């Protein structure tokens, strides 16, 4: 690796992208590094090791995003074979700038690669035959400028020397021009004699300075003519013209004019290019008779800005004179700006700010205001452009993005120059906003009320809950679950289950309204993001009653075999109330009713014993047993229609005199109004009941 020379401004240079390391961008080094490589070096050849210049260790290459470097060594290699003459032409030195961009942190590294010339071109004469017409009267010592050879190589590999084949009349003289070009001249050694030798043929050889040297030859044919003692003279030795680069083919560039004082053929002048390069011959056409310089092909200011055209006027006697036409190409705004995208990240997560999206450079080959540019994007976007170094720009996020509000952005980067008319280039990029799990699932309701009829079949679908998540992908996939109940005594796991995928709720067992009228629990909805987000809702289940319980006779009590026996007085009249049968559902009232009947039975037994004892003690003196006065105790009240005797019914109870039996005698109630009303109620409630218990 060799240190390159300082970069010099050159009038023209075609740049070809050789390699480009683009990984990020931050700040550039002020002074570029210089490297060099010989032209025609094979692709993949070593150029330089940049680790030391970049201040990096080998292990940092992958972390800093190096993609072109050899990550094992840090070597910078060629991507393709280079041709110095194609890249830079005659310009020396041939220097190509390049940049290295690193990231984490962002760093910009400038460097220049000098392409060293090798001797890969031989000198070439554009005219294989050079014709000189020399009057025989020319005195010895006269010099004749002949066409030089062209060599595309530069430096020591360029054209260095000329030789002429041995002869008696001429020798070769080399002259250096102001621009360093070696011009061959034939010098007449002795006078010519057309009658003795009308034509002389010499071989001119051009040699370069390579090792080994390369050479090219041309035939110099000398015609000896009669005396012509006046040479053509141009009106001006220098013509300066300006021509717009959009001039059409065939346009007149300039007209040169020369005159010769001789007459006849010696005074007839013809014009031709002198020392013209291949570019000049392809670009211009010269009229041999009129001296009019015409445009042969389109001009391009961005390729070549000026032309120096040497024109030679030769008379019929072979004498000639030269002039120079300096053509300056005027720039027009005929090139729109160019945008080169170096780095583009077209998918970014939401909720980020000040994040790099793209790195790009802009250029315009025009000059002056035609080459000045301004870069912009739409105003209504959460992005901003930041200028960097040497026409580089970065596109960054200016405000945080929200995918749920907008998931895609179409960004148009517009580059406009300041020429007349103003030209612009638009580059469109699409940025996709990827999802971040920033939204928890949301239930459609804060609470749900479900109705289930009792005696349902197990695994019955009793309802559903639903939650949605504004995120996308796995962040929006909702999973449902039952949350632990607040009531620790509620066997929630055995009552209901939930489908984790769709939120369907199922009853795991048959519900019994008489055992459980309602219960409530909480369900949760969680997404599959990382970390997962969740929410919950309340579910209230109401069990609906079904007619699944048959009526049960509370009184009179029944057993499986023995019939129920009621005592009726023999003197009972039609409509006499024998007993009252009562049925409810098996609820808490059943317990109260059974307790009341049991109490009444116990009281009746006690009363029977008391009356019997009383009759025995008073049998001799009293013809009938005493009648209890006053109401029965308060615990004989009819409780909510359970069928027990209320205190509104009072009976006379006695033993039949001398019967000796243990049967009761039920007499009419002491308060007949109440008895009649009670019988009427029983009769209205159930007419068949009265018919069943009437006595004859």
XYZ file of C-alpha atoms in Angstrom, residues 341 344-348 357-358 376-384 395 401 406-414 426-433:
36
model
C -29.915 5.379 -1.938
C -32.864 1.952 3.555
C -34.781 0.418 6.435
C -38.327 -0.013 5.149
C -39.829 -1.710 8.218
C -39.577 -0.194 11.674
C -34.663 5.283 8.138
C -32.498 5.992 5.095
C -37.429 17.916 0.576
C -40.230 15.528 1.603
C -43.957 15.981 2.311
C -44.876 18.220 5.243
C -47.553 15.976 6.773
C -45.258 13.090 7.681
C -43.593 12.228 11.009
C -40.198 12.197 9.301
C -37.495 14.783 8.725
C -34.088 10.437 6.810
C -45.190 6.307 15.227
C -51.249 4.395 10.519
C -49.346 1.288 9.485
C -47.756 2.441 6.213
C -46.118 5.615 4.933
C -45.330 6.489 1.326
C -42.492 9.011 1.352
C -41.564 11.002 -1.748
C -38.060 12.492 -1.662
C -37.901 15.420 -4.107
C -38.555 12.185 -7.173
C -37.747 8.982 -5.325
C -40.535 7.058 -3.596
C -39.988 4.764 -0.633
C -42.511 2.858 1.448
C -42.011 2.493 5.204
C -44.014 -0.173 7.012
C -44.677 0.244 10.741
